[in-house]
Each structure stands twice: as structure tokens, then as C-alpha cells.
PDB file of C-alpha atoms in Angstrom:
ATOM      1  CA  MET A   1     -13.311  23.021 -12.028  1.00 78.00           C
ATOM      2  CA  LEU A   2     -16.628  21.131 -10.863  1.00 85.00           C
ATOM      3  CA  LEU A   3     -15.427  18.726  -7.947  1.00 88.00           C
ATOM      4  CA  ARG A   4     -18.076  15.939  -7.637  1.00 92.00           C
ATOM      5  CA  LEU A   5     -18.824  13.872  -4.544  1.00 93.00           C
ATOM      6  CA  PRO A   6     -20.505  10.749  -5.451  1.00 93.00           C
ATOM      7  CA  GLU A   7     -22.331   8.806  -2.540  1.00 96.00           C
ATOM      8  CA  SER A   8     -22.801   5.206  -4.625  1.00 96.00           C
ATOM      9  CA  VAL A   9     -20.964   3.139  -6.770  1.00 96.00           C
ATOM     10  CA  SER A  10     -23.362   3.950  -9.484  1.00 95.00           C
ATOM     11  CA  GLU A  11     -23.178   7.787  -9.092  1.00 95.00           C
ATOM     12  CA  ALA A  12     -19.402   7.402  -9.205  1.00 95.00           C
ATOM     13  CA  GLN A  13     -19.640   5.437 -12.396  1.00 95.00           C
ATOM     14  CA  GLU A  14     -21.537   8.504 -13.963  1.00 95.00           C
ATOM     15  CA  CYS A  15     -18.944  10.672 -13.303  1.00 92.00           C
ATOM     16  CA  MET A  16     -16.364   8.528 -14.672  1.00 91.00           C
ATOM     17  CA  ALA A  17     -18.360   8.077 -17.688  1.00 92.00           C
ATOM     18  CA  GLU A  18     -18.816  11.797 -18.134  1.00 92.00           C
ATOM     19  CA  GLY A  19     -14.831  12.528 -17.890  1.00 90.00           C
ATOM     20  CA  ALA A  20     -14.597  13.362 -14.199  1.00 89.00           C
ATOM     21  CA  VAL A  21     -10.631  12.928 -13.070  1.00 85.00           C
ATOM     22  CA  PRO A  22     -10.099  11.078  -9.935  1.00 85.00           C
ATOM     23  CA  ILE A  23      -8.196  13.306  -7.394  1.00 80.00           C
ATOM     24  CA  GLY A  24      -7.376  11.180  -4.201  1.00 67.00           C
ATOM     25  CA  GLY A  25      -6.419  13.748  -1.527  1.00 56.00           C
ATOM     26  CA  ALA A  26      -5.242  16.191  -4.448  1.00 57.00           C
ATOM     27  CA  THR A  27      -1.675  16.237  -2.692  1.00 60.00           C
ATOM     28  CA  LEU A  28      -0.054  15.117  -5.925  1.00 60.00           C
ATOM     29  CA  VAL A  29      -2.104  16.584  -8.789  1.00 63.00           C
ATOM     30  CA  TRP A  30      -2.815  19.995  -7.572  1.00 62.00           C
ATOM     31  CA  ALA A  31       0.819  21.595  -8.432  1.00 62.00           C
ATOM     32  CA  GLY A  32       0.372  19.932 -11.945  1.00 69.00           C
ATOM     33  CA  TRP A  33      -2.921  21.264 -12.680  1.00 70.00           C
ATOM     34  CA  GLN A  34      -1.806  24.706 -11.535  1.00 68.00           C
ATOM     35  CA  ARG A  35       0.965  24.777 -14.146  1.00 70.00           C
ATOM     36  CA  ASP A  36      -0.983  22.775 -16.682  1.00 73.00           C
ATOM     37  CA  GLY A  37      -4.447  23.868 -16.493  1.00 73.00           C
ATOM     38  CA  PHE A  38      -7.445  22.358 -14.228  1.00 76.00           C
ATOM     39  CA  PRO A  39      -9.734  19.851 -15.757  1.00 78.00           C
ATOM     40  CA  GLU A  40     -13.567  20.641 -16.320  1.00 85.00           C
ATOM     41  CA  GLN A  41     -14.451  18.176 -13.776  1.00 89.00           C
ATOM     42  CA  ALA A  42     -12.897  16.178 -10.926  1.00 87.00           C
ATOM     43  CA  MET A  43     -14.127  13.488  -8.492  1.00 90.00           C
ATOM     44  CA  SER A  44     -13.547  12.655  -5.146  1.00 90.00           C
ATOM     45  CA  LEU A  45     -14.521   9.307  -3.553  1.00 93.00           C
ATOM     46  CA  ARG A  46     -14.606  10.817   0.288  1.00 92.00           C
ATOM     47  CA  ASN A  47     -18.329  10.493   0.453  1.00 95.00           C
ATOM     48  CA  LEU A  48     -18.453   7.016  -0.883  1.00 96.00           C
ATOM     49  CA  PRO A  49     -18.945   4.259   1.724  1.00 96.00           C
ATOM     50  CA  GLU A  50     -17.060   1.564   0.037  1.00 95.00           C
ATOM     51  CA  ALA A  51     -13.982   3.698  -0.307  1.00 96.00           C
ATOM     52  CA  ASN A  52     -14.035   4.680   3.487  1.00 96.00           C
ATOM     53  CA  VAL A  53     -13.835   1.273   5.154  1.00 97.00           C
ATOM     54  CA  LEU A  54     -11.080   0.960   7.706  1.00 97.00           C
ATOM     55  CA  ALA A  55     -11.628  -2.371   9.593  1.00 95.00           C
ATOM     56  CA  ARG A  56      -9.719  -5.587  10.053  1.00 94.00           C
ATOM     57  CA  GLY A  57      -8.875  -7.052   6.989  1.00 96.00           C
ATOM     58  CA  ALA A  58      -9.939  -4.006   4.902  1.00 97.00           C
ATOM     59  CA  LEU A  59      -8.944  -0.527   4.075  1.00 98.00           C
ATOM     60  CA  GLY A  60     -10.744   1.956   1.782  1.00 97.00           C
ATOM     61  CA  ALA A  61      -9.034   4.186  -1.087  1.00 95.00           C
ATOM     62  CA  ALA A  62     -10.531   7.405   0.236  1.00 94.00           C
ATOM     63  CA  VAL A  63      -9.110   6.972   3.698  1.00 96.00           C
ATOM     64  CA  VAL A  64      -6.417   9.613   4.448  1.00 95.00           C
ATOM     65  CA  LEU A  65      -3.195   8.336   5.872  1.00 96.00           C
ATOM     66  CA  GLY A  66      -3.428   9.652   9.500  1.00 95.00           C
ATOM     67  CA  ARG A  67      -6.656   8.044  10.033  1.00 96.00           C
ATOM     68  CA  ILE A  68      -4.842   4.637   9.654  1.00 97.00           C
ATOM     69  CA  ASP A  69      -4.338   2.907  12.954  1.00 95.00           C
ATOM     70  CA  ASP A  70      -3.951  -0.240  14.774  1.00 94.00           C
ATOM     71  CA  ARG A  71      -7.100  -1.532  13.054  1.00 96.00           C
ATOM     72  CA  VAL A  72      -4.868  -2.815  10.143  1.00 97.00           C
ATOM     73  CA  PRO A  73      -1.752  -4.844  10.537  1.00 97.00           C
ATOM     74  CA  GLU A  74       1.365  -3.329  11.958  1.00 97.00           C
ATOM     75  CA  VAL A  75       3.133  -3.118   8.580  1.00 98.00           C
ATOM     76  CA  LEU A  76       0.305  -0.995   6.997  1.00 97.00           C
ATOM     77  CA  HIS A  77       0.175   1.305   9.916  1.00 97.00           C
ATOM     78  CA  ARG A  78       3.740   1.882  10.195  1.00 97.00           C
ATOM     79  CA  ALA A  79       4.062   2.422   6.501  1.00 97.00           C
ATOM     80  CA  ALA A  80       1.198   5.243   6.601  1.00 96.00           C
ATOM     81  CA  ALA A  81       2.850   6.814   9.547  1.00 95.00           C
ATOM     82  CA  THR A  82       6.112   7.469   7.799  1.00 93.00           C
ATOM     83  CA  VAL A  83       4.731   9.471   4.934  1.00 91.00           C
ATOM     84  CA  GLY A  84       5.779  13.026   4.476  1.00 83.00           C
ATOM     85  CA  THR A  85       4.639  15.113   7.376  1.00 85.00           C
ATOM     86  CA  GLY A  86       1.513  15.526   9.559  1.00 89.00           C
ATOM     87  CA  ALA A  87      -0.078  17.890   7.238  1.00 87.00           C
ATOM     88  CA  VAL A  88       0.258  15.565   4.107  1.00 86.00           C
ATOM     89  CA  ARG A  89      -1.161  12.580   6.060  1.00 91.00           C
ATOM     90  CA  ARG A  90      -4.027  14.568   7.006  1.00 91.00           C
ATOM     91  CA  THR A  91      -4.988  14.917   3.296  1.00 88.00           C
ATOM     92  CA  ALA A  92      -3.259  12.097   1.294  1.00 89.00           C
ATOM     93  CA  THR A  93      -5.272   9.001   0.793  1.00 93.00           C
ATOM     94  CA  VAL A  94      -4.464   5.535   0.487  1.00 95.00           C
ATOM     95  CA  GLY A  95      -5.692   5.300  -3.231  1.00 92.00           C
ATOM     96  CA  GLY A  96      -3.648   8.463  -4.213  1.00 89.00           C
ATOM     97  CA  ASN A  97      -0.236   6.929  -2.604  1.00 91.00           C
ATOM     98  CA  ILE A  98      -0.602   3.536  -4.311  1.00 92.00           C
ATOM     99  CA  VAL A  99      -1.874   4.420  -7.847  1.00 89.00           C
ATOM    100  CA  GLY A 100      -1.184   8.088  -8.170  1.00 79.00           C
ATOM    101  CA  SER A 101       2.562   8.550  -6.639  1.00 80.00           C
ATOM    102  CA  THR A 102       5.619   7.339  -8.083  1.00 81.00           C
ATOM    103  CA  LEU A 103       6.891   6.614  -4.528  1.00 84.00           C
ATOM    104  CA  ARG A 104       4.272   4.374  -3.603  1.00 89.00           C
ATOM    105  CA  CYS A 105       5.017   4.181  -0.109  1.00 91.00           C
ATOM    106  CA  LEU A 106       2.095   2.004   1.068  1.00 96.00           C
ATOM    107  CA  LEU A 107       2.891  -0.625  -1.768  1.00 96.00           C
ATOM    108  CA  PRO A 108       5.534  -2.917   0.010  1.00 97.00           C
ATOM    109  CA  ALA A 109       3.041  -3.012   2.846  1.00 98.00           C
ATOM    110  CA  ALA A 110       0.169  -4.082   0.906  1.00 98.00           C
ATOM    111  CA  LEU A 111       2.042  -6.583  -1.253  1.00 98.00           C
ATOM    112  CA  VAL A 112       3.466  -8.755   1.973  1.00 98.00           C
ATOM    113  CA  LEU A 113      -0.478  -8.674   3.189  1.00 98.00           C
ATOM    114  CA  THR A 114      -0.950 -10.488  -0.034  1.00 97.00           C
ATOM    115  CA  ALA A 115      -3.698  -7.446  -0.579  1.00 98.00           C
ATOM    116  CA  ARG A 116      -6.336  -7.558  -3.471  1.00 97.00           C
ATOM    117  CA  ALA A 117      -7.741  -4.552  -4.819  1.00 97.00           C
ATOM    118  CA  ARG A 118     -11.206  -3.568  -5.363  1.00 97.00           C
ATOM    119  CA  VAL A 119     -11.352  -1.557  -8.565  1.00 96.00           C
ATOM    120  CA  LEU A 120     -14.348   0.599  -9.786  1.00 94.00           C
ATOM    121  CA  ASP A 121     -14.813   0.612 -13.537  1.00 92.00           C
ATOM    122  CA  ARG A 122     -17.399   2.452 -15.619  1.00 90.00           C
ATOM    123  CA  ASP A 123     -19.740  -0.590 -15.783  1.00 91.00           C
ATOM    124  CA  ARG A 124     -18.518  -3.111 -13.042  1.00 94.00           C
ATOM    125  CA  VAL A 125     -16.760  -3.366  -9.789  1.00 95.00           C
ATOM    126  CA  PHE A 126     -14.301  -6.292  -9.551  1.00 96.00           C
ATOM    127  CA  GLU A 127     -11.078  -7.414  -7.725  1.00 97.00           C
ATOM    128  CA  THR A 128      -7.643  -8.103  -9.136  1.00 97.00           C
ATOM    129  CA  ASP A 129      -3.935  -8.044  -7.917  1.00 96.00           C
ATOM    130  CA  LEU A 130      -1.942  -5.030  -6.938  1.00 96.00           C
ATOM    131  CA  ALA A 131       0.505  -5.477 -10.307  1.00 94.00           C
ATOM    132  CA  GLU A 132      -2.693  -4.602 -12.354  1.00 95.00           C
ATOM    133  CA  VAL A 133      -3.976  -1.723 -10.346  1.00 94.00           C
ATOM    134  CA  VAL A 134      -0.482  -0.278 -10.519  1.00 92.00           C
ATOM    135  CA  ALA A 135       0.121  -0.803 -14.206  1.00 92.00           C
ATOM    136  CA  LYS A 136      -3.255  -0.003 -15.449  1.00 92.00           C
ATOM    137  CA  ASN A 137      -3.846   2.886 -13.164  1.00 89.00           C
ATOM    138  CA  HIS A 138      -7.132   1.424 -12.105  1.00 92.00           C
ATOM    139  CA  LEU A 139      -9.627   3.463  -9.848  1.00 93.00           C
ATOM    140  CA  LEU A 140      -9.067   1.936  -6.438  1.00 95.00           C
ATOM    141  CA  LEU A 141     -11.938   1.609  -3.968  1.00 96.00           C
ATOM    142  CA  SER A 142     -10.374  -0.522  -1.353  1.00 97.00           C
ATOM    143  CA  LEU A 143      -7.734  -2.973  -0.429  1.00 98.00           C
ATOM    144  CA  HIS A 144      -8.500  -6.536   1.344  1.00 98.00           C
ATOM    145  CA  TRP A 145      -6.161  -9.131   2.987  1.00 98.00           C
ATOM    146  CA  PRO A 146      -6.130 -11.982   4.957  1.00 96.00           C
ATOM    147  CA  GLU A 147      -4.810 -11.420   8.485  1.00 95.00           C
ATOM    148  CA  PRO A 148      -1.091 -11.990   8.910  1.00 96.00           C
ATOM    149  CA  VAL A 149       0.460 -14.010  11.987  1.00 95.00           C
ATOM    150  CA  ALA A 150       2.917 -11.053  12.457  1.00 96.00           C
ATOM    151  CA  SER A 151       4.319  -8.053  10.275  1.00 97.00           C
ATOM    152  CA  SER A 152       6.459  -5.363  10.366  1.00 97.00           C
ATOM    153  CA  TYR A 153       8.170  -2.304   8.495  1.00 97.00           C
ATOM    154  CA  ARG A 154      11.139  -0.232   8.036  1.00 97.00           C
ATOM    155  CA  LYS A 155      12.020   3.004   6.116  1.00 95.00           C
ATOM    156  CA  LEU A 156      15.676   3.971   6.469  1.00 94.00           C
ATOM    157  CA  PRO A 157      16.781   7.620   7.194  1.00 90.00           C
ATOM    158  CA  ALA A 158      17.190   9.573   3.918  1.00 81.00           C
ATOM    159  CA  GLU A 159      17.781  13.450   2.994  1.00 80.00           C
ATOM    160  CA  ALA A 160      15.060  15.808   2.148  1.00 74.00           C
ATOM    161  CA  GLY A 161      15.094  16.125  -1.820  1.00 74.00           C
ATOM    162  CA  GLY A 162      17.589  13.028  -2.226  1.00 81.00           C
ATOM    163  CA  PRO A 163      16.614   9.640  -3.383  1.00 85.00           C
ATOM    164  CA  PRO A 164      13.737   7.768  -2.004  1.00 91.00           C
ATOM    165  CA  PRO A 165      14.504   5.861   1.139  1.00 94.00           C
ATOM    166  CA  PHE A 166      15.207   2.264   1.181  1.00 96.00           C
ATOM    167  CA  VAL A 167      11.829   0.269   2.613  1.00 97.00           C
ATOM    168  CA  VAL A 168      11.395  -3.143   3.986  1.00 98.00           C
ATOM    169  CA  ALA A 169       8.213  -4.645   4.597  1.00 98.00           C
ATOM    170  CA  ALA A 170       7.481  -8.441   5.880  1.00 98.00           C
ATOM    171  CA  ALA A 171       4.809 -10.393   7.180  1.00 98.00           C
ATOM    172  CA  VAL A 172       4.312 -14.039   7.871  1.00 97.00           C
ATOM    173  CA  HIS A 173       1.180 -15.877   6.703  1.00 96.00           C
ATOM    174  CA  THR A 174      -0.129 -19.297   7.417  1.00 93.00           C
ATOM    175  CA  PRO A 175      -2.545 -20.110   4.218  1.00 85.00           C
ATOM    176  CA  ASP A 176      -5.074 -22.514   5.027  1.00 85.00           C
ATOM    177  CA  ASP A 177      -3.219 -24.114   7.931  1.00 79.00           C
ATOM    178  CA  ALA A 178      -0.210 -24.773   5.762  1.00 87.00           C
ATOM    179  CA  PRO A 179       3.412 -24.401   6.671  1.00 91.00           C
ATOM    180  CA  ALA A 180       4.165 -20.621   7.602  1.00 94.00           C
ATOM    181  CA  ARG A 181       5.302 -18.376   4.739  1.00 96.00           C
ATOM    182  CA  LEU A 182       7.254 -15.312   4.683  1.00 97.00           C
ATOM    183  CA  HIS A 183       6.652 -12.288   2.198  1.00 98.00           C
ATOM    184  CA  VAL A 184       9.060  -9.664   1.739  1.00 98.00           C
ATOM    185  CA  ALA A 185       8.924  -6.396  -0.176  1.00 98.00           C
ATOM    186  CA  VAL A 186      11.328  -3.885  -0.527  1.00 98.00           C
ATOM    187  CA  ARG A 187      11.136  -0.444  -2.247  1.00 96.00           C
ATOM    188  CA  ASP A 188      14.797   0.451  -3.591  1.00 95.00           C
ATOM    189  CA  GLY A 189      14.822   3.802  -5.302  1.00 92.00           C
ATOM    190  CA  TYR A 190      11.734   3.785  -7.396  1.00 91.00           C
ATOM    191  CA  ASP A 191      11.705   0.003  -7.751  1.00 93.00           C
ATOM    192  CA  VAL A 192       9.604  -2.274  -5.779  1.00 95.00           C
ATOM    193  CA  LEU A 193      10.466  -6.249  -5.248  1.00 97.00           C
ATOM    194  CA  ALA A 194       8.661  -8.929  -3.564  1.00 97.00           C
ATOM    195  CA  ASP A 195       8.683 -12.595  -2.954  1.00 98.00           C
ATOM    196  CA  ASP A 196       7.938 -15.274  -0.564  1.00 97.00           C
ATOM    197  CA  VAL A 197       9.541 -18.116   0.901  1.00 97.00           C
ATOM    198  CA  PRO A 198       8.904 -20.674   3.626  1.00 96.00           C
ATOM    199  CA  CYS A 199       9.882 -19.854   6.948  1.00 95.00           C
ATOM    200  CA  HIS A 200       8.543 -22.587   9.432  1.00 91.00           C
ATOM    201  CA  THR A 201      12.128 -23.794   9.890  1.00 90.00           C
ATOM    202  CA  GLY A 202      13.505 -20.650  11.251  1.00 92.00           C
ATOM    203  CA  SER A 203      15.232 -17.517   9.949  1.00 94.00           C
ATOM    204  CA  ASP A 204      18.499 -18.797   8.797  1.00 95.00           C
ATOM    205  CA  GLU A 205      16.695 -20.855   6.460  1.00 96.00           C
ATOM    206  CA  ALA A 206      14.105 -18.105   5.328  1.00 97.00           C
ATOM    207  CA  ILE A 207      17.122 -15.782   4.452  1.00 97.00           C
ATOM    208  CA  ALA A 208      18.898 -18.351   2.717  1.00 97.00           C
ATOM    209  CA  ALA A 209      15.516 -18.872   0.490  1.00 97.00           C
ATOM    210  CA  LEU A 210      15.201 -15.294   0.024  1.00 97.00           C
ATOM    211  CA  GLY A 211      18.926 -15.195  -1.248  1.00 97.00           C
ATOM    212  CA  ALA A 212      17.630 -17.369  -4.441  1.00 97.00           C
ATOM    213  CA  THR A 213      15.083 -14.992  -5.026  1.00 97.00           C
ATOM    214  CA  PRO A 214      15.407 -11.464  -6.738  1.00 96.00           C
ATOM    215  CA  LEU A 215      15.458 -10.071  -3.584  1.00 97.00           C
ATOM    216  CA  GLY A 216      19.178 -11.564  -3.116  1.00 96.00           C
ATOM    217  CA  THR A 217      20.463  -9.187  -5.840  1.00 96.00           C
ATOM    218  CA  LEU A 218      20.190  -6.270  -3.718  1.00 97.00           C
ATOM    219  CA  HIS A 219      23.198  -4.343  -3.138  1.00 95.00           C
ATOM    220  CA  SER A 220      25.246  -5.419   0.077  1.00 95.00           C
ATOM    221  CA  THR A 221      23.703  -2.425   2.427  1.00 94.00           C
ATOM    222  CA  ALA A 222      20.153  -3.178   1.453  1.00 96.00           C
ATOM    223  CA  TRP A 223      20.397  -7.152   1.652  1.00 97.00           C
ATOM    224  CA  GLN A 224      21.946  -6.735   5.266  1.00 97.00           C
ATOM    225  CA  VAL A 225      18.908  -4.344   6.365  1.00 97.00           C
ATOM    226  CA  VAL A 226      16.555  -7.276   4.864  1.00 97.00           C
ATOM    227  CA  ARG A 227      18.386  -9.885   6.714  1.00 97.00           C
ATOM    228  CA  ASP A 228      18.114  -7.889  10.102  1.00 97.00           C
ATOM    229  CA  HIS A 229      14.554  -6.945   9.314  1.00 97.00           C
ATOM    230  CA  VAL A 230      13.772 -10.777   8.606  1.00 97.00           C
ATOM    231  CA  THR A 231      15.444 -11.854  11.549  1.00 96.00           C
ATOM    232  CA  ASP A 232      13.892  -9.554  14.050  1.00 96.00           C
ATOM    233  CA  LEU A 233      10.490 -10.393  12.946  1.00 97.00           C
ATOM    234  CA  LEU A 234      10.871 -14.390  12.681  1.00 96.00           C
ATOM    235  CA  ASN A 235      12.394 -13.941  16.253  1.00 92.00           C
ATOM    236  CA  ARG A 236       9.699 -12.214  17.630  1.00 85.00           C
ATOM    237  CA  PRO A 237       7.442 -13.713  20.113  1.00 73.00           C
ATOM    238  CA  VAL A 238       4.063 -14.396  18.102  1.00 56.00           C
ATOM    239  CA  GLY A 239       1.374 -11.676  18.845  1.00 44.00           C
ATOM    240  CA  ARG A 240       3.645  -8.982  20.229  1.00 43.00           C
ATOM    241  CA  SER A 241       4.884  -6.041  18.406  1.00 48.00           C
ATOM    242  CA  PRO A 242       8.020  -4.074  19.315  1.00 50.00           C
ATOM    243  CA  GLN A 243       7.631  -1.323  21.632  1.00 42.00           C
TER     244      GLN A 243
END
């Protein structure tokens, strides 16, 4: 197998045109390739500057999860920190987790940030939403989002080898100086649900509004986790994170 390491968008597009398979951090594809056979060509974006950004409001697809720190919002930082083991986080990438994984541990966090995806195609770079990226298995270059007022993330404990743990992510945004809105996303099994509601009148009203969205159909235990999580976030002093 020839591993190609493009250093520009045009080189990456050339690799795609010649059939190179994107590998992310290779933590998910390697076992399958060992079982089913290796492709003739693979492509990593680890040398592509556009895929390695790590800054306020932006995160590259080739960034390994272990590098994600407090330059990104709390919800995304904490989501990355809970993926797998330290060894996994040193190799698994943002793009591999969101596009290549069935668990998509970072997806709820990215959704509540209202992140947009910058995507590489054979003849262009374009921006789209995360739903299209996941549905069409696009080659992700980077994520970009407006900074939230506050955010938080929680993953429930789970037994190794069992069902995926329940995850809840939340963020508060004030778009264009409009009243604040609460964005909440959960992963329940392999399903991800997300919605947003006004939250400027307080946590009780926000939770009642969430109850009228698809999130309100969660089973009672999960719904209680969401309620507690939202209450804690909305009652947190602005600008403070839990210690």
C-alpha cells in the first residue's frame, strides 16, 4: 500500500482523483484492511495545513484528539478527552471520529456549537452542514463555529464492550445580539438527536421547550440526565467552567 501525504489542497485532490483512500488516524480502518485486504493507495491529511488548524473557532480534521485543548470550547474539549484510551487519542483524528466512526463521539459537541464543515471534493472546497457530511461521507477538512457563551458535555459511565454510553452536549449562543438560545444534542445508542430552544427566560422554561422537541421523547432516565445537565449549564455564572 502506498501512503500519500499531500501538502496542499491541489495535491490532495490529485490523490483523490487517483483513487487514494482517506485513512484519518487509521484507528478504525486498519483492522478491516488486515481482514479484507489493503487498498493500493491511502491518503493522510496530516501534512495538509488546512486540516491541522487548532484555534479559536476552528479545528482541523487531521488534528489528533489528544491535541485538543482549551483553545476550543469546553464541550468539544471534554468530548475529545473522553474518547477511548490515551493511546487511541494520540492517533485518532477529528475527521475519522466524525465521518469514519459509528460512535461519532465528537458529533453532539460539534452540533451544539452549530459547527459548519469545510469539505474537500475532487474539484473544489466547499462548506456544508454536519448532517450532509455524515450522510454523504464527505472528506472533512475542518470545522468552524461561532463562539458560544457557555457549553458543557457529559458522558455516562458504561461497561466495556456494552452499548455506547449516553452522551449529552449543550451550548448557549446569542446570535447577532438576539435572545440567547440553548442548543442540546444527545447520543442515545447510535442515534444522535439535536434541537435548540430559547433560554433567556431561565432553565425551567428552556427545559419545558425542550420537552416539546424530539429530545422530549427520550426514555425517562436519559431525559432526567438532560434536564440536570441543562439546569447546571444555565445556572452557571457566565464565563465560568466547572472545576
